[in-house]
Amino acid sequence: MKTKAIVPPKLADPCNQDVKIKAQKVILGFKKEVVEFIIRLRILRIVLRHFKNPLKVLKILKTLDSNRRKISGPGRVNKFIKINGRYFWNLYIPGSNSLAFDRFFEGEINRISPILKKTNRFSNIFIAFTKKCPLKCEHCFEWDVINKKEKLRLNDIQTIIKKFQLKGVAQVQITGGEPMLRVDDIVEMVQSSHNVTDFWVLTSGFNLTYANAQKLKLAGLTGVVISLDHFDPDRHNMFRGYKNSYQWVEEAVKNSIDSNLVTALSICVTKSFVSESNLMRYAELAKKLGVSFVQVLEPKSLGHYSGKNVQLPPDQEKILEEFFLKMNFDKRFRDFPIITYHGYYQRRVGCFGAGNRHLYIDTDGDIHPCPFCPAKAGNALEDSLDYSLPVLQSKGCQLYNDTNIR
Ligand code: SF4
């Protein structure tokens, strides 16, 4: 059943106006070394909480470091983003100085050598907050359910989040549909649940007005990931199926940064987009917009792309890997946003979805390996997680089955 048409909010500025955006605070050089040392001390303290044998402690620290290199690339972290006294360097690791950070590392330590605490299973979960959306994106993985009747009420979602918090989840990514259509519900949920978990909103930029960004920040939201699929406004608008969507992105980025939310862009890189020069033009724009992170997603043949051959060929994967390494480890690009590219580690160490480190809960509460692999393994509201999670894990990830960092 279709719901009423969605009316986009009035935009503050006309399309051709230059939106002035300030950048988020980047920590480099000697300050970065000091911050890194303090973060390493905090991780050491977490390890010492669970292990006393110095050899064991050393082994765990070395394995943590070796896993980081396999996942994030061979170099050292070369910058931090400072927001509200917390330091961020990876989109999927909670910022330092927080319970969410400690939970994350307890989970990673537990994988190397089991600790007594039982609640340390997940790094993050994605939860789809609504089926409603005003856009018609080329790559939409929720295409078949968009604007159908809603099933989950706020208290259902709160129940689900609580279940996963008891399993130790460190981060929750709120997605959709367009989650900002339920901004008041998000505010209420984050207010009641953010103490031990970081919450992020994944949005097209729709309805991320300054007032809404402020409300989310005050509620305790950590950050926002805004989809921008091309540096060219017309190409982005065409990809998203809506004439003002590029303008939403610009304004959403500004409002998010002005509200002191960690701010990231996310791009679905298509065959026609991937080239060294296009990626650099996108990175230049991301830097100009002042965001801290850019997430690069590869297209998958599902949803609106179902039946289409959208998978990138190996030479384009190579271009993306080179771009990822160059931007994150070459000193010349230290003042650019940090790049997140899942394809890099997925091809080396396997996928972290399917209940290994993360999973996806759709708009009916059904649990799937990740947003891009629909394969129901129980319902997060109705079933016990102790039943659903082993089912999910036994099925594993269909694409990258051989996860070798447990
Ligand atoms: S990808 Fe997201 S923003 Fe685009 S149509 Fe689908 S749900 Fe809406």
XYZ file of C-alpha atoms and ligand atoms in Angstrom:
414
model
C 0.000 0.000 0.000
C 1.427 3.408 -1.009
C 1.537 6.209 1.568
C 0.958 9.945 0.948
C 3.438 11.879 -1.200
C 6.405 13.221 0.742
C 6.813 16.979 0.674
C 10.467 18.082 0.696
C 11.333 20.864 3.169
C 11.870 24.444 1.936
C 15.537 25.043 1.252
C 17.259 27.933 2.928
C 19.284 29.042 -0.064
C 18.664 29.104 -3.803
C 20.568 26.529 -5.834
C 23.194 28.845 -7.228
C 24.213 30.380 -3.896
C 27.636 29.434 -2.571
C 27.047 27.715 0.774
C 29.920 28.678 3.088
C 31.159 25.695 5.030
C 33.829 25.407 7.710
C 35.964 22.273 8.074
C 36.043 19.899 11.047
C 39.132 20.067 13.279
C 41.999 17.876 12.043
C 44.867 16.892 14.390
C 48.221 16.478 12.630
C 51.976 16.392 13.349
C 53.248 16.390 16.941
C 49.749 16.815 18.422
C 48.632 13.751 16.497
C 51.561 11.756 17.973
C 50.498 12.770 21.501
C 46.861 11.862 20.838
C 47.884 8.510 19.367
C 50.024 7.778 22.441
C 47.109 8.561 24.773
C 44.753 6.383 22.741
C 47.251 3.503 22.825
C 47.456 3.899 26.627
C 43.685 3.669 26.867
C 43.669 0.494 24.799
C 46.437 -0.907 27.013
C 44.324 -0.141 30.107
C 41.370 -2.020 28.559
C 43.601 -5.046 27.871
C 44.980 -4.906 31.445
C 41.449 -4.934 32.827
C 41.091 -8.458 31.469
C 44.613 -9.895 31.347
C 47.554 -9.714 33.765
C 50.157 -11.891 32.053
C 52.612 -9.483 30.305
C 53.287 -11.889 27.450
C 49.585 -12.288 26.792
C 49.082 -8.526 26.934
C 51.914 -8.020 24.453
C 50.504 -10.652 22.109
C 47.058 -9.034 22.171
C 48.473 -5.563 21.458
C 50.557 -6.902 18.554
C 47.553 -8.739 17.081
C 45.382 -5.633 17.380
C 48.014 -3.688 15.465
C 48.429 -6.352 12.817
C 44.632 -6.569 12.335
C 44.475 -2.780 11.934
C 47.040 -2.948 9.134
C 45.177 -5.744 7.349
C 41.889 -3.832 7.561
C 42.910 -0.196 7.160
C 46.100 -0.454 5.121
C 49.795 -0.764 5.883
C 50.584 2.734 7.177
C 50.071 4.409 10.536
C 47.044 6.571 11.289
C 48.189 9.993 10.071
C 45.485 12.272 11.452
C 42.622 12.470 13.932
C 39.382 14.405 13.809
C 38.557 16.131 17.087
C 34.898 16.614 17.959
C 33.698 17.419 21.481
C 36.925 16.176 23.076
C 36.747 12.823 21.250
C 39.209 11.740 18.566
C 37.992 9.857 15.474
C 40.132 8.172 12.808
C 37.862 5.476 11.387
C 34.183 5.726 10.461
C 33.460 2.366 12.091
C 35.444 2.791 15.305
C 33.816 4.935 18.015
C 35.790 8.046 18.930
C 38.151 7.831 21.902
C 37.235 8.818 25.481
C 33.904 7.024 25.503
C 32.235 3.841 26.722
C 31.458 3.012 23.089
C 35.213 3.094 22.329
C 35.912 0.763 25.284
C 33.132 -1.603 24.152
C 34.529 -1.692 20.651
C 38.022 -2.633 21.831
C 36.713 -5.157 24.363
C 35.006 -6.825 21.400
C 38.216 -6.845 19.362
C 40.272 -8.149 22.312
C 37.694 -10.867 22.936
C 38.162 -12.119 19.383
C 41.899 -12.526 19.979
C 41.601 -14.067 23.427
C 38.181 -14.547 25.039
C 37.437 -12.360 28.043
C 34.990 -13.224 30.828
C 32.546 -10.425 30.021
C 29.799 -11.794 27.798
C 28.493 -8.606 26.218
C 31.096 -7.795 23.623
C 29.955 -9.157 20.322
C 29.201 -6.386 17.820
C 31.046 -3.414 16.445
C 27.965 -1.988 14.790
C 24.498 -2.639 13.415
C 22.582 -0.934 10.630
C 18.891 -0.452 11.321
C 16.402 0.815 8.722
C 14.107 3.287 10.475
C 11.510 3.853 7.754
C 10.334 2.677 4.327
C 9.467 6.239 3.320
C 11.702 8.159 0.942
C 11.213 11.036 -1.523
C 14.053 9.918 -3.831
C 14.463 7.363 -6.599
C 18.122 6.475 -6.432
C 19.719 4.468 -9.183
C 21.359 2.028 -6.719
C 18.661 1.835 -3.987
C 18.921 -1.543 -2.242
C 15.524 -1.046 -0.491
C 13.796 -0.311 -3.806
C 11.178 -3.074 -3.506
C 9.793 -1.782 -0.189
C 10.169 1.976 -0.603
C 7.035 3.892 0.463
C 5.157 0.731 1.447
C 3.310 0.526 4.766
C 5.478 0.955 7.882
C 5.738 -1.909 10.318
C 8.081 -0.863 13.131
C 6.959 1.717 15.703
C 9.423 3.675 17.795
C 9.046 1.401 20.817
C 9.718 -1.648 18.590
C 12.972 -0.084 17.425
C 13.897 0.831 20.991
C 13.325 -2.796 22.038
C 15.563 -4.000 19.207
C 18.322 -1.522 20.074
C 18.212 -2.583 23.733
C 18.626 -6.250 22.714
C 21.745 -5.386 20.732
C 23.128 -3.142 23.443
C 22.975 -6.158 25.753
C 25.130 -7.947 23.148
C 27.685 -5.133 23.379
C 27.021 -3.126 20.218
C 29.316 -0.077 20.015
C 27.738 1.785 17.061
C 24.259 1.976 15.542
C 23.822 3.317 11.991
C 20.275 4.534 11.390
C 19.291 4.169 7.762
C 16.125 3.896 5.653
C 14.319 4.810 3.394
C 15.130 8.349 4.372
C 15.529 8.267 8.171
C 15.284 12.064 8.522
C 11.557 11.715 7.804
C 11.343 10.323 11.344
C 13.687 12.833 12.936
C 11.625 13.220 16.129
C 11.624 9.455 16.675
C 15.379 9.368 16.102
C 15.851 12.158 18.655
C 13.785 10.265 21.221
C 15.585 7.003 20.606
C 19.080 8.496 20.730
C 18.224 10.418 23.905
C 17.200 7.220 25.655
C 20.005 4.976 24.373
C 23.223 6.846 23.564
C 25.183 6.410 26.796
C 27.069 3.267 25.806
C 26.598 3.333 22.029
C 27.420 5.819 19.268
C 24.500 6.633 16.968
C 24.891 7.781 13.366
C 22.295 8.817 10.785
C 22.795 7.790 7.131
C 20.866 10.253 5.008
C 20.486 11.773 1.551
C 20.662 15.178 3.274
C 16.874 15.561 3.103
C 15.431 17.463 6.075
C 18.819 17.896 7.762
C 18.071 21.525 8.528
C 20.119 23.421 11.100
C 17.304 23.067 13.659
C 17.149 19.296 13.127
C 20.933 18.921 13.248
C 20.936 20.811 16.563
C 18.148 18.617 17.966
C 20.065 15.480 17.008
C 23.282 16.783 18.485
C 21.594 17.718 21.755
C 20.000 14.257 21.888
C 23.486 12.707 21.752
C 23.925 11.756 18.088
C 27.586 11.209 17.150
C 27.610 11.762 13.423
C 25.957 11.907 10.035
C 26.850 10.156 6.765
C 25.443 12.062 3.782
C 25.199 10.466 0.363
C 26.814 12.365 -2.482
C 27.250 10.303 -5.626
C 28.966 12.744 -7.957
C 30.943 15.974 -7.780
C 28.785 17.334 -10.583
C 25.425 18.589 -9.180
C 23.406 17.517 -12.239
C 24.913 14.032 -12.291
C 24.211 13.618 -8.573
C 20.627 14.839 -8.994
C 20.127 12.448 -11.896
C 21.540 9.532 -9.876
C 19.233 10.372 -6.966
C 16.162 11.049 -9.110
C 15.459 14.457 -7.602
C 16.354 17.929 -8.864
C 17.364 19.475 -5.500
C 19.233 16.628 -3.918
C 22.711 18.126 -4.472
C 21.597 21.271 -2.707
C 20.300 19.183 0.204
C 23.763 17.654 0.503
C 25.537 21.010 0.644
C 23.154 22.351 3.253
C 23.114 19.132 5.267
C 26.926 19.088 5.398
C 26.998 22.692 6.573
C 24.297 22.146 9.204
C 25.957 18.981 10.451
C 29.402 20.586 10.763
C 27.936 23.710 12.371
C 26.233 21.445 14.925
C 29.504 19.696 15.754
C 28.421 16.305 14.443
C 31.106 14.107 12.877
C 30.345 14.522 9.190
C 31.016 12.100 6.343
C 30.111 11.758 2.684
C 29.274 8.422 1.100
C 29.536 7.661 -2.608
C 28.370 4.679 -4.625
C 31.083 4.447 -7.297
C 29.706 3.212 -10.608
C 31.629 1.908 -13.623
C 31.108 5.225 -15.387
C 32.482 7.138 -12.399
C 35.618 5.249 -11.421
C 38.756 6.914 -12.762
C 41.709 8.449 -10.984
C 40.741 11.961 -12.039
C 37.073 11.638 -11.020
C 38.046 10.294 -7.614
C 40.443 13.199 -7.105
C 37.794 15.715 -8.135
C 35.422 14.156 -5.633
C 38.088 14.247 -2.903
C 38.760 17.936 -3.658
C 35.057 18.695 -3.288
C 34.829 16.693 -0.042
C 37.777 18.657 1.323
C 36.183 21.940 0.265
C 32.915 20.945 1.936
C 34.901 20.315 5.137
C 33.810 16.727 5.881
C 36.001 14.401 7.945
C 35.369 11.117 6.125
C 34.459 9.821 2.685
C 32.982 6.332 2.413
C 33.376 4.557 -0.930
C 30.756 1.884 -1.654
C 30.786 -0.485 -4.620
C 27.472 -1.011 -6.453
C 25.694 -4.357 -5.997
C 23.132 -6.053 -8.256
C 20.104 -5.835 -5.981
C 17.132 -3.567 -5.391
C 16.967 -0.956 -8.157
C 20.148 -2.461 -9.688
C 18.679 -5.970 -9.619
C 19.553 -7.940 -12.772
C 22.054 -5.306 -13.929
C 25.742 -5.942 -14.345
C 27.039 -3.200 -12.079
C 29.977 -4.992 -10.511
C 33.242 -3.117 -10.996
C 35.939 -4.840 -13.069
C 39.315 -5.658 -11.420
C 41.120 -2.691 -13.017
C 38.621 -0.288 -11.398
C 38.960 -2.053 -8.040
C 42.695 -1.466 -8.388
C 42.160 2.255 -9.045
C 39.983 2.439 -5.907
C 42.539 0.621 -3.761
C 45.326 2.924 -4.947
C 43.153 5.959 -4.260
C 42.302 4.650 -0.759
C 45.964 4.068 0.154
C 47.200 7.310 -1.379
C 44.628 9.508 0.355
C 45.106 7.892 3.762
C 48.882 7.422 3.876
C 50.573 9.838 1.469
C 51.634 12.995 3.337
C 50.592 15.188 0.411
C 46.939 14.394 1.175
C 47.001 14.757 4.963
C 44.530 17.634 4.892
C 41.972 15.630 2.880
C 39.128 13.609 4.458
C 39.882 10.055 5.635
C 38.738 7.442 3.114
C 36.761 4.335 4.127
C 36.761 1.619 1.471
C 35.258 -1.730 2.499
C 36.366 -3.486 -0.701
C 40.019 -3.153 0.408
C 39.755 -5.370 3.487
C 36.899 -7.536 2.171
C 39.169 -8.820 -0.606
C 41.994 -9.483 1.873
C 40.466 -10.703 5.124
C 36.796 -11.331 4.293
C 33.579 -9.570 5.239
C 32.703 -8.346 8.727
C 28.952 -8.680 8.157
C 26.717 -11.688 8.788
C 26.888 -11.340 12.555
C 30.674 -11.353 12.672
C 31.054 -7.649 13.502
C 27.918 -6.199 11.972
C 24.508 -6.994 10.478
C 21.497 -5.252 8.994
C 17.953 -4.985 10.341
C 15.415 -4.060 7.682
C 12.212 -2.017 8.000
C 10.259 -5.114 9.122
C 12.816 -5.943 11.808
C 14.228 -8.868 9.796
C 17.923 -9.579 10.297
C 20.245 -9.865 7.257
C 24.033 -10.281 6.876
C 24.455 -6.664 5.701
C 22.483 -3.998 3.792
C 23.742 -5.442 0.486
C 23.096 -9.159 1.165
C 19.406 -9.875 1.750
C 19.135 -13.294 3.419
C 16.716 -13.285 6.344
C 17.970 -14.971 9.503
C 15.178 -14.322 11.984
C 13.382 -11.220 13.223
C 15.067 -8.873 15.687
C 11.794 -8.036 17.428
C 10.054 -11.392 17.569
C 12.910 -13.896 17.832
C 15.580 -14.345 20.440
C 18.969 -13.151 19.196
C 20.418 -16.342 20.638
C 18.418 -18.158 17.953
C 18.848 -15.701 15.045
C 22.544 -14.922 15.335
C 23.851 -18.501 15.037
C 21.590 -18.916 11.957
C 23.039 -15.744 10.460
C 26.607 -16.747 11.231
C 26.184 -20.241 9.849
C 24.990 -18.795 6.516
C 27.852 -16.267 6.511
C 28.525 -13.677 3.829
C 27.642 -14.870 0.335
C 30.360 -12.845 -1.369
C 33.352 -12.980 0.984
C 32.902 -16.187 2.957
C 36.403 -16.648 4.282
C 36.599 -14.010 7.014
C 39.980 -14.676 8.582
C 40.031 -12.007 11.279
C 37.694 -13.338 13.942
S 18.913 4.733 -1.717
Fe 18.121 5.673 0.157
S 17.675 7.763 -0.452
Fe 17.845 6.603 -2.332
S 15.738 5.908 -2.870
Fe 16.708 4.276 -1.663
S 16.137 4.691 0.440
Fe 15.772 6.586 -0.713
